GROMACS .gro file of C-alpha atoms in nm:
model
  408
    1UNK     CA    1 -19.906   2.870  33.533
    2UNK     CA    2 -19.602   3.112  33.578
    3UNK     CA    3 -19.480   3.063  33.224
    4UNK     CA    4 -19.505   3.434  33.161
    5UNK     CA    5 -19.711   3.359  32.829
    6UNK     CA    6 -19.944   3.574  32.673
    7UNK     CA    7 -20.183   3.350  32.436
    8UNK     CA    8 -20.328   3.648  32.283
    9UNK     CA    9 -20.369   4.049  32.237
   10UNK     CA   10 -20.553   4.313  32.098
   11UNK     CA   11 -20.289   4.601  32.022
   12UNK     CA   12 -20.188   4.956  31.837
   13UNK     CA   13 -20.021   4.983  31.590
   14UNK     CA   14 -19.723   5.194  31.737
   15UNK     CA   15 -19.710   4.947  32.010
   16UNK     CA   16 -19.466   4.656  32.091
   17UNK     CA   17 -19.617   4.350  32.033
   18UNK     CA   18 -19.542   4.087  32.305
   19UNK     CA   19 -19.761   3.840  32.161
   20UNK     CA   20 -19.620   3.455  32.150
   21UNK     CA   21 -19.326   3.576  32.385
   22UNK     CA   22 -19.221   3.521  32.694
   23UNK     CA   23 -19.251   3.771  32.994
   24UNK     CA   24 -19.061   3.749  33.278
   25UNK     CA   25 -19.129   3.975  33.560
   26UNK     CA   26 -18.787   4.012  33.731
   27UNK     CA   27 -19.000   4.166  34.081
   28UNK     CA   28 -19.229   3.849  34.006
   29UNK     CA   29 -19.228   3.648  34.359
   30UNK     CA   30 -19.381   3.296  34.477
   31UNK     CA   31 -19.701   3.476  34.601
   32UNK     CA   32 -19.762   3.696  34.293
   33UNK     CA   33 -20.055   3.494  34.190
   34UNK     CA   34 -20.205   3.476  34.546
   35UNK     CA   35 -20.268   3.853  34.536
   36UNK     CA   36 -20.470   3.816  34.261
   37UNK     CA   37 -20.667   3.507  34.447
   38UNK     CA   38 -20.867   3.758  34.624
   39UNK     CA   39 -21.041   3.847  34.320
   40UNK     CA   40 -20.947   4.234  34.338
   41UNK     CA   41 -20.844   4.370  34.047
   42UNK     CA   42 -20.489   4.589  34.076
   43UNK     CA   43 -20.535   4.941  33.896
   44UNK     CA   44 -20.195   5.156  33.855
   45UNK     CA   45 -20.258   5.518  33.681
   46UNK     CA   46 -19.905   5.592  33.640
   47UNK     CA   47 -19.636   5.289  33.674
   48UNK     CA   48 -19.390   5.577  33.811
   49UNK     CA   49 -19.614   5.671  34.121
   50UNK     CA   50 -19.669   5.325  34.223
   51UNK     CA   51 -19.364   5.212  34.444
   52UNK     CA   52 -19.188   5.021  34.178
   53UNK     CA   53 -18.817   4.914  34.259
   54UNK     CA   54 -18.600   5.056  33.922
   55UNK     CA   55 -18.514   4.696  33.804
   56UNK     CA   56 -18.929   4.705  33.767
   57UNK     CA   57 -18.968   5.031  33.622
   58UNK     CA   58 -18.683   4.933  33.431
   59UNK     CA   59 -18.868   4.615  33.272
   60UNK     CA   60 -19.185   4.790  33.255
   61UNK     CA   61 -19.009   5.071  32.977
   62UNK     CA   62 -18.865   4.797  32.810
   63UNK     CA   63 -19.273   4.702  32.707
   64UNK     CA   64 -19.373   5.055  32.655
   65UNK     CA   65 -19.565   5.055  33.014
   66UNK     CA   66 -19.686   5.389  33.154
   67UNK     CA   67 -20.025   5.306  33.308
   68UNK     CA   68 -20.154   4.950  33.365
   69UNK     CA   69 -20.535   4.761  33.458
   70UNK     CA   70 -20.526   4.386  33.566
   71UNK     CA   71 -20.758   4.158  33.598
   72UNK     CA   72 -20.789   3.793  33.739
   73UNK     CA   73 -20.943   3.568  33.556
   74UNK     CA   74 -21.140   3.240  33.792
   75UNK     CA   75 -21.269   2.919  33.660
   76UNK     CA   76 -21.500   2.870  33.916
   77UNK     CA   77 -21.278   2.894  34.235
   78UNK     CA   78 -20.962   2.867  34.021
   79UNK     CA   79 -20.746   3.119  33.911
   80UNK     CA   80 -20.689   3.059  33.551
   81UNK     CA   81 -20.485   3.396  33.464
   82UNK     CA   82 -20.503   3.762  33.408
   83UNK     CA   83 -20.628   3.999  33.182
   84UNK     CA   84 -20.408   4.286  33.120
   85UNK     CA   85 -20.493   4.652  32.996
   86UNK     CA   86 -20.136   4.861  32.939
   87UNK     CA   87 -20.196   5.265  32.837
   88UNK     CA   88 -19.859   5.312  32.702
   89UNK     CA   89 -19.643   5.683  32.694
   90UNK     CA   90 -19.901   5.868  32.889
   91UNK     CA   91 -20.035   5.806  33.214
   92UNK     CA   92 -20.425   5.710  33.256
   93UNK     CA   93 -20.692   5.734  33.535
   94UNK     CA   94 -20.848   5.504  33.552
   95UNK     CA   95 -21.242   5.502  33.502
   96UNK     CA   96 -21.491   5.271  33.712
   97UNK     CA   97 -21.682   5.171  33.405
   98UNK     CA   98 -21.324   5.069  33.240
   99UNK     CA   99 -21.256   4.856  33.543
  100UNK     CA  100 -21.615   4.754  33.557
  101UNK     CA  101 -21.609   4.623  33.173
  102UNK     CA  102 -21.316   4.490  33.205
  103UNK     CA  103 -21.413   4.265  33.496
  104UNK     CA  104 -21.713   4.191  33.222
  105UNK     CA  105 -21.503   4.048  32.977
  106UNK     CA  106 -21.267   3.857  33.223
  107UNK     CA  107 -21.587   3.680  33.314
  108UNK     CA  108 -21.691   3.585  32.960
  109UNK     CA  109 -21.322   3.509  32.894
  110UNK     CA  110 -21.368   3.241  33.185
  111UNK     CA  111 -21.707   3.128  33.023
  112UNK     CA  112 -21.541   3.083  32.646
  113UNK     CA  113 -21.230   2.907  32.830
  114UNK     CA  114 -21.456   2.656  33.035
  115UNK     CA  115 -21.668   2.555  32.720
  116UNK     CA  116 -21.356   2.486  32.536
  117UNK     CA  117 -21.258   2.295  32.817
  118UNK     CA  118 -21.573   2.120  32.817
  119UNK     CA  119 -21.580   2.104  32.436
  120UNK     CA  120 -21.230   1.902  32.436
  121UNK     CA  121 -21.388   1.695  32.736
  122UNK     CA  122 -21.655   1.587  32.554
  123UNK     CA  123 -21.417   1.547  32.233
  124UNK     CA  124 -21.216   1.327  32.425
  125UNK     CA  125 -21.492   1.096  32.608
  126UNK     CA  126 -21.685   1.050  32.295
  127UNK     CA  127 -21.392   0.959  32.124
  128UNK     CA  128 -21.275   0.726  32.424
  129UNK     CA  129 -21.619   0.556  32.375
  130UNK     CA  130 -21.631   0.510  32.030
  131UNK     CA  131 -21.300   0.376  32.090
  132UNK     CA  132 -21.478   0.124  32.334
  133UNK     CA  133 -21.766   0.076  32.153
  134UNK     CA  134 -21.571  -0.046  31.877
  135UNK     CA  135 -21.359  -0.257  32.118
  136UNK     CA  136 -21.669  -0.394  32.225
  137UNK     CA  137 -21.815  -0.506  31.906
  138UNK     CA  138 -21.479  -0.623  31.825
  139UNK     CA  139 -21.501  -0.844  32.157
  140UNK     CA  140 -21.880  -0.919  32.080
  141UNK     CA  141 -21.766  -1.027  31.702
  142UNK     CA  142 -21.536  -1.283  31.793
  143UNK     CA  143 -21.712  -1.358  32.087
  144UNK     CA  144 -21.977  -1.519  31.885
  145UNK     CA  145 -21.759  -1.609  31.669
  146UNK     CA  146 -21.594  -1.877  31.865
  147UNK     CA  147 -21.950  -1.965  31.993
  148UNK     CA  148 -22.005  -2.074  31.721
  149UNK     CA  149 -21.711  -2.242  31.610
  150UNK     CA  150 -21.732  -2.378  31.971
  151UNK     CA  151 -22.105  -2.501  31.901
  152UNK     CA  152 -22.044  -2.659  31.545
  153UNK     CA  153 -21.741  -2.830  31.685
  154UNK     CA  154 -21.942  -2.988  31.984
  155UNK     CA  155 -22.221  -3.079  31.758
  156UNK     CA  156 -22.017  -3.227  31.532
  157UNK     CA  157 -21.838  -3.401  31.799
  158UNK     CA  158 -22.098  -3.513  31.994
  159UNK     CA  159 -22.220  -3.675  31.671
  160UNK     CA  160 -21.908  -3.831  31.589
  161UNK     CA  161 -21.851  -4.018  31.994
  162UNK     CA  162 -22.269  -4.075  32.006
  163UNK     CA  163 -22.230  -4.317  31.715
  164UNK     CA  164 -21.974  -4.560  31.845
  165UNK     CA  165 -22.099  -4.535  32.257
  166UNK     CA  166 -22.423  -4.661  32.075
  167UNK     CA  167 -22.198  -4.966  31.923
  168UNK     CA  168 -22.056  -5.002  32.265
  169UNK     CA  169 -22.421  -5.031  32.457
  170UNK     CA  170 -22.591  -5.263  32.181
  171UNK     CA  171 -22.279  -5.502  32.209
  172UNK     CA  172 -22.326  -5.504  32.575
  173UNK     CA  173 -22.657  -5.568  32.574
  174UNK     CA  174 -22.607  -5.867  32.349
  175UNK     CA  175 -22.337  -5.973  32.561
  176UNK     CA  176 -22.587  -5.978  32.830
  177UNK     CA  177 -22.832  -6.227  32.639
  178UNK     CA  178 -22.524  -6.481  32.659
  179UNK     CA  179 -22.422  -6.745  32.932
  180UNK     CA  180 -22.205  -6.529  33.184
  181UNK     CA  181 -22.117  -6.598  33.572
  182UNK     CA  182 -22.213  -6.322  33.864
  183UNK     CA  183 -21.934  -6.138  33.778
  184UNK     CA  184 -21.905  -6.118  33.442
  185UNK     CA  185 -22.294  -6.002  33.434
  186UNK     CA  186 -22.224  -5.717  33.692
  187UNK     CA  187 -21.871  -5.640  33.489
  188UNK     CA  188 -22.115  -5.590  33.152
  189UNK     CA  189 -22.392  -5.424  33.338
  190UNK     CA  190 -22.134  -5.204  33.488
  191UNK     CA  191 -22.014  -5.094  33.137
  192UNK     CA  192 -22.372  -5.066  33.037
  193UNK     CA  193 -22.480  -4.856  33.315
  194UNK     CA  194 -22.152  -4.615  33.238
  195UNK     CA  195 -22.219  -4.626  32.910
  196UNK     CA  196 -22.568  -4.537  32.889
  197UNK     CA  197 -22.472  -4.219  33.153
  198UNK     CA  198 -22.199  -4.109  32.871
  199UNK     CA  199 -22.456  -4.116  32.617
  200UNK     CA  200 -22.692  -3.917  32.788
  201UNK     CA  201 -22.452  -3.650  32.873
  202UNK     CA  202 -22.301  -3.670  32.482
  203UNK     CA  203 -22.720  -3.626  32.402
  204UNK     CA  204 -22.762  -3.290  32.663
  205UNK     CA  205 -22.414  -3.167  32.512
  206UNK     CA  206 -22.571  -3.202  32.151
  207UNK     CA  207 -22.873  -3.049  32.216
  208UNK     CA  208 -22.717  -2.752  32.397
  209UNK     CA  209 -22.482  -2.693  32.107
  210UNK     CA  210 -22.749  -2.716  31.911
  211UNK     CA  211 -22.983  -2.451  32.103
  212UNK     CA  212 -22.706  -2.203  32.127
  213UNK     CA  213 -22.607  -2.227  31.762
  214UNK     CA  214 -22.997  -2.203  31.625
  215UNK     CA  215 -22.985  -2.508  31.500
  216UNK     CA  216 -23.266  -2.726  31.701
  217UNK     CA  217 -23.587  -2.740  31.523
  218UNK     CA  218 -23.895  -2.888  31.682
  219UNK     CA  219 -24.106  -3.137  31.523
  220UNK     CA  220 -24.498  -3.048  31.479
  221UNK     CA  221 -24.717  -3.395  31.494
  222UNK     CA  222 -25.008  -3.503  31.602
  223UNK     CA  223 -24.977  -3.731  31.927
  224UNK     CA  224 -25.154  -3.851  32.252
  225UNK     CA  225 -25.000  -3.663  32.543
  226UNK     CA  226 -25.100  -3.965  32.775
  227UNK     CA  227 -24.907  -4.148  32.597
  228UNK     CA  228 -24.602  -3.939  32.575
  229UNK     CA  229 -24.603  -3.913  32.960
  230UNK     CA  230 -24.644  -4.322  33.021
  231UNK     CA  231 -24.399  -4.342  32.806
  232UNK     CA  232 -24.141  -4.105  33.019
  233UNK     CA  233 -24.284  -4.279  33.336
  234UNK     CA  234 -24.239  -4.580  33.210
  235UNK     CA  235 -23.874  -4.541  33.104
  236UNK     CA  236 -23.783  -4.399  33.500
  237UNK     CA  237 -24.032  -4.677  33.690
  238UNK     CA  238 -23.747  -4.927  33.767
  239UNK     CA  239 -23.514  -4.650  33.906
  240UNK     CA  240 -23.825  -4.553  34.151
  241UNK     CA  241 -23.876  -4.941  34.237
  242UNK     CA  242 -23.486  -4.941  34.293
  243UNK     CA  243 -23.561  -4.660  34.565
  244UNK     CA  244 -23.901  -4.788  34.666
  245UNK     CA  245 -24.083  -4.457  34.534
  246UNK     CA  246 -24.433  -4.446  34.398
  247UNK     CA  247 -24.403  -4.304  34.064
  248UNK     CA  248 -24.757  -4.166  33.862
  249UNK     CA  249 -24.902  -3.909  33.713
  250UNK     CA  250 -25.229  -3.725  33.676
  251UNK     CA  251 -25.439  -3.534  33.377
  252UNK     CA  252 -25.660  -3.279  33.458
  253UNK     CA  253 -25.982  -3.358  33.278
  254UNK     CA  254 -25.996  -3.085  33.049
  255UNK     CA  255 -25.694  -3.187  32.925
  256UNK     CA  256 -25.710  -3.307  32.486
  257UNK     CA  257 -25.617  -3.632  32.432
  258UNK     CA  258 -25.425  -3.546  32.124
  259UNK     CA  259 -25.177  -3.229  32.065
  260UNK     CA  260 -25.014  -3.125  31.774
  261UNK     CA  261 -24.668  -3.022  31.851
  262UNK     CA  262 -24.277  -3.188  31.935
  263UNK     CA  263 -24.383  -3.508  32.172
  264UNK     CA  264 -24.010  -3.594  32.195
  265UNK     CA  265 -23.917  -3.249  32.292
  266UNK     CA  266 -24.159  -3.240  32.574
  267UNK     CA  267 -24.098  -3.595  32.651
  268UNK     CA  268 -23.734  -3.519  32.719
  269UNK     CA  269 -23.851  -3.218  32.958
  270UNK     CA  270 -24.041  -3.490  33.174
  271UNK     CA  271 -23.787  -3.746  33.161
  272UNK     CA  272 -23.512  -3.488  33.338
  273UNK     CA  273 -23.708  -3.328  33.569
  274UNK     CA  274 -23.883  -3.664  33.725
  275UNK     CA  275 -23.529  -3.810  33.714
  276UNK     CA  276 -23.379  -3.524  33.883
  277UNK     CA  277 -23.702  -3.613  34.128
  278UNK     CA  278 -23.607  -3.979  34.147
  279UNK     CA  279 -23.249  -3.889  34.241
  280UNK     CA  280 -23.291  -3.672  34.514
  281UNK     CA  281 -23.544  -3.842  34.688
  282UNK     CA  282 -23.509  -4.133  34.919
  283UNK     CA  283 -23.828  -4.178  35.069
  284UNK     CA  284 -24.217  -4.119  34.953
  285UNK     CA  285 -24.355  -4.025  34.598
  286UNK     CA  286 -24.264  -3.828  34.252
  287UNK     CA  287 -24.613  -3.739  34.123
  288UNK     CA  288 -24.666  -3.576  33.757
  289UNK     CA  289 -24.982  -3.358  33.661
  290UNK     CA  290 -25.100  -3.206  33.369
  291UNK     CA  291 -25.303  -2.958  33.545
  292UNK     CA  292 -25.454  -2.702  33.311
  293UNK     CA  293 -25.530  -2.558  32.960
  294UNK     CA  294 -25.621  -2.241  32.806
  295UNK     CA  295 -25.617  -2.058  32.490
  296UNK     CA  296 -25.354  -1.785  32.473
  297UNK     CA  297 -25.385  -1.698  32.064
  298UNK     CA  298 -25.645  -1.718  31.853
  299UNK     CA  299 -25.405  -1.586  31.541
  300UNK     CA  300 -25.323  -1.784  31.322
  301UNK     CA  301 -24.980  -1.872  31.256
  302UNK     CA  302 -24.786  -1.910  30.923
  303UNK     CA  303 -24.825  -2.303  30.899
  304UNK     CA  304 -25.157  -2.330  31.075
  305UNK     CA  305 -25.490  -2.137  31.120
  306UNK     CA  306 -25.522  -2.371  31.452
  307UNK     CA  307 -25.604  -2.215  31.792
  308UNK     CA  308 -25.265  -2.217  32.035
  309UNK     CA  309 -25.333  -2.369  32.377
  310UNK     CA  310 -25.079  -2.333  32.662
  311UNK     CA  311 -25.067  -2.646  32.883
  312UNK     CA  312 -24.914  -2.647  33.232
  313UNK     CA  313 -24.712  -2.937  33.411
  314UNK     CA  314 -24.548  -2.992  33.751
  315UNK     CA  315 -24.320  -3.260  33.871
  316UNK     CA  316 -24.359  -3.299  34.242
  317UNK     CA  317 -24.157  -3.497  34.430
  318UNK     CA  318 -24.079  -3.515  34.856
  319UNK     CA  319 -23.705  -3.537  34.829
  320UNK     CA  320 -23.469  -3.334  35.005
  321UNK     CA  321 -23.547  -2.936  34.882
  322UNK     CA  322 -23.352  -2.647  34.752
  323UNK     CA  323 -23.273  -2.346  34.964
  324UNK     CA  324 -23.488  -2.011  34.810
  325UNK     CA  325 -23.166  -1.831  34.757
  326UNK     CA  326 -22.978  -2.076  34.578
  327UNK     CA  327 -23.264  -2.191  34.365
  328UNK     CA  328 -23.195  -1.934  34.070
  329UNK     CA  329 -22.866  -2.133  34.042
  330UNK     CA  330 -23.126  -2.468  33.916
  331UNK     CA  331 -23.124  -2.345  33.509
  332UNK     CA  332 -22.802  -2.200  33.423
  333UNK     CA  333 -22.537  -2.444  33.238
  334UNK     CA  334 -22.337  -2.652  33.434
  335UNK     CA  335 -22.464  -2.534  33.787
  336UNK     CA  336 -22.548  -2.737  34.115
  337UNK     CA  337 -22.713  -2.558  34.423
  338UNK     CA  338 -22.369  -2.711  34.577
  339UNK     CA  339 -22.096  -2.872  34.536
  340UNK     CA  340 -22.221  -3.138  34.779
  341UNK     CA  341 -22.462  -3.192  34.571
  342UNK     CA  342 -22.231  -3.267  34.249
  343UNK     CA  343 -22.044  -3.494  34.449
  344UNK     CA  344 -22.320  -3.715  34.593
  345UNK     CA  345 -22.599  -3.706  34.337
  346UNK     CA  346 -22.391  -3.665  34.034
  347UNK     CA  347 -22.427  -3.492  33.726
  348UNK     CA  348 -22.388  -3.192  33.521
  349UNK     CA  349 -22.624  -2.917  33.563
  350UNK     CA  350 -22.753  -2.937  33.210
  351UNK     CA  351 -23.061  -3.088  33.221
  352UNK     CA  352 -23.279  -2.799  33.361
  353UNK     CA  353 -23.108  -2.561  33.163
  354UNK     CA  354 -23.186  -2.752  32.823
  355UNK     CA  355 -23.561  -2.790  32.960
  356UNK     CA  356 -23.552  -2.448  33.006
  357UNK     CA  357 -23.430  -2.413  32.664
  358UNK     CA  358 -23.713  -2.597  32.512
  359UNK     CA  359 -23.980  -2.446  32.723
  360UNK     CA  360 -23.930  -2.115  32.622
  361UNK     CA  361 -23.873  -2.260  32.219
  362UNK     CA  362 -24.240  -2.413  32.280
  363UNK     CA  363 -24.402  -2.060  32.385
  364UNK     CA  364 -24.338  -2.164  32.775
  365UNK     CA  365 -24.143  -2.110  33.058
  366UNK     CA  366 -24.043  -2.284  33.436
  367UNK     CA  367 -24.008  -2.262  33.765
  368UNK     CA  368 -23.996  -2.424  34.090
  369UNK     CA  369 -24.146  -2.408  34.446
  370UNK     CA  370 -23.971  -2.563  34.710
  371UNK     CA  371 -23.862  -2.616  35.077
  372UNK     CA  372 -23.578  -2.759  35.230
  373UNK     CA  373 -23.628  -3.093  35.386
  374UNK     CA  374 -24.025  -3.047  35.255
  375UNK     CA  375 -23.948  -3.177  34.858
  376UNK     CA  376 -23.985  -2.959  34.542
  377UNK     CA  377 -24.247  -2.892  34.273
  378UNK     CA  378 -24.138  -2.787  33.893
  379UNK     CA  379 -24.423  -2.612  33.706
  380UNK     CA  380 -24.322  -2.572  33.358
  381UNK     CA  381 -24.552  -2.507  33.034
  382UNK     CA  382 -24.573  -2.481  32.663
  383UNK     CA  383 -24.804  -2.440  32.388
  384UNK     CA  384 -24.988  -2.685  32.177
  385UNK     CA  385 -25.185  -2.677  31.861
  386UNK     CA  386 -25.508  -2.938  31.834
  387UNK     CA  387 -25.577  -3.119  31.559
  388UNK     CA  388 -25.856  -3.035  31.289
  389UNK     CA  389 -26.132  -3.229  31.451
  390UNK     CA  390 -26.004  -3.238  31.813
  391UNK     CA  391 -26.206  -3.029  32.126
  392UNK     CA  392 -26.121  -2.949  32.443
  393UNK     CA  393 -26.246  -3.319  32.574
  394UNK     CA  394 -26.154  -3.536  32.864
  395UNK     CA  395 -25.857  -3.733  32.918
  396UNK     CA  396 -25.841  -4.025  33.218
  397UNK     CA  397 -25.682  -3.927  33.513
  398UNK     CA  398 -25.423  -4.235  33.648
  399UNK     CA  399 -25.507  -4.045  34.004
  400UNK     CA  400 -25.798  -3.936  34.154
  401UNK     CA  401 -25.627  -3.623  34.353
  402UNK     CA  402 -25.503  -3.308  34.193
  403UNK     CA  403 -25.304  -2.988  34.230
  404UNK     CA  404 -25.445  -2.635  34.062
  405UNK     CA  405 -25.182  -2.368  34.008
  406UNK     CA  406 -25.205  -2.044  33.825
  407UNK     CA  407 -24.935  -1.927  33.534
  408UNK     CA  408 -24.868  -1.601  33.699
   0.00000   0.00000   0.00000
């Protein structure tokens, strides 16, 4: 670096020792270290033979300097510094093998120097990531922290506004069994309507909260999945007649008629995706099947020694389609394939990501296949339990046709 500094030596006893000072060549010029970038080493039997200027000669008696062997050392392509051999009083020729050896340990002086280098590299980055590692559990650590203060705070919102919107719709709907004109009617059923659409989106918010905080728990019961689908069919049918739609469903014949698991859970899957069906289509049909069944476990589990069958669904519908590169956007939280969309269909995004939720809490999964402009299907299953005397029997089909998929 120019400093002049010698950072160690090996040296007689009746020798000056220049270690930890200072040397300043006064003949030292701007290109001094490019002779050395050659590589060549510079060997000088006696200093006084060698062309020195006296100011030189001069400095070089000052450090007891007859004869003198350099060195340079390289870090790869680098010139790092020299290594110095002085024969002091008496001259000294110089031997091949010293020059040889010497260029030996210049090379292993270069090795040592670029492990240490490497050693206080690594030092450094490990300590760097520990440092970010630590940052990042830090981050992680109050990350979920506020999740969950976030989630308990929802729920325990959510809770708190549910109650009274419920006041608010049961008063309207007496209001609605009294005498009232035109308008006051459509003014109640207007506040109704709203009403109702708060609730559900204080119910998705709730059960969201819920799911991220661990705190949902499904129900295990016996109950007739024919049922549990007429009864989501039935609760949509007047906003299909509103739109003219045909609304049914079909069972697959080897379908059970009775399933042990959460019916309410599965019935709120159906209800949001054939409403999600209902609202974006205009024209034609929103068919639901119940298409197969198969045994994926014949374990059994902690509360049951009962077989574990995986039943498939799909909620077809000929509405208007979702692009294939914008359909991975369907199940994340508060997401619309547009903003169009948002703005002339309404709502929040949540519903496919809570079904999503609760497929993959019942052993399941979902998907979709669809087509601009040609409607969309939703395939989703989960996985059921049968009761004690229960088989694999029949169930009637509401329609005669039938779609077969596979759960690849």
């Amino acid at each position: 670096d120019g400093s002049g500094y010698g950072p160690v030596e090996s040296v007689s006893p009746h020798c000056s020792s220049l270690l930890n000072k200072t040397i300043v060549d006064p003949c030292a010029r701007d290109n001094y270290a490019e002779i050395f970038s050659q590589g060549e080493p510079r060997v000088v039997p006696d200093v006084y033979q060698a062309s020195y200027t006296a100011e030189k000669l001069l400095f070089l008696q000052r450090l007891q300097i007859r004869a003198k062997l350099i060195v340079p050392i390289f870090l790869g392509d680098r010139l790092w510094g020299l290594m110095m051999v002085h024969q002091c009083q008496t001259i000294r020729n110089w031997k091949d093998s010293e020059v040889d050896l010497l260029q030996k340990l210049a090379v292993q002086v270069a090795i040592a120097i670029r492990q240490a280098e490497l050693f206080h590299q690594t030092r450094t980055e490990l300590a760097e990531r520990m440092r970010m590692t630590q940052a990042l559990e830090q981050a992680r650590d109050e990350a979920l922290a506020a999740a969950k203060v976030k989630s308990e705070f929802l729920a325990v919102m959510s809770h708190e506004i549910r109650t009274p919107m419920n006041g608010v719709i049961g008063m309207t709907d007496l209001l609605l069994d009294t005498p009232l004109n035109a308008e006051q009617r459509h003014y109640v059923e207007t506040v109704r309507s709203c009403g109702s659409t708060l609730l559900d989106l204080i119910n998705d918010i709730l059960d969201m909260s819920k799911i991220e905080s661990s705190k949902l728990e499904l129900e295990a019961e016996t109950f007739s999945l024919q049922q549990c689908i007429d009864e989501a069919i039935n609760l949509l049918q007047p906003k299909a007649d509103e739109k003219k739609l045909y609304l049914n469903c079909y069972v697959s014949s080897d379908i059970p008629s009775r399933v042990i698991g959460d019916s309410a859970r599965l019935q709120q899957i159906l209800v949001n995706l054939i409403s999600n069906a209902i609202k974006f289509t205009s024209v034609g049909s929103v068919m639901v099947s119940v298409l197969s069944v198969e045994t994926v476990c014949l374990e059994p589990t902690e509360s049951s020694h009962k077989p574990t069958y995986r039943l498939a669904f799909s909620v077809r519908d000929t509405g208007i389609g979702i692009p294939p590169n914008k359909q991975d956007r369907l199940f994340k939280l508060f997401s619309q394939v547009d903003s169009s969309i948002s703005r002339q269909y309404g709502g929040t995004g949540l519903g496919l990501a809570i079904s999503q939720q609760l497929c993959e809490m019942m052993g399941g999964r979902i998907w979709v296949d669809s087509q601009v402009g040609k409607g969309a299907c939703f395939y989703f299953t989960v996985c059921m339990h049968l009761p004690e005397p229960e088989e694999l029997t029949t169930s009637k089909s509401s329609v005669v046709s039938s779609t077969v998929i596979a759960d690849t």
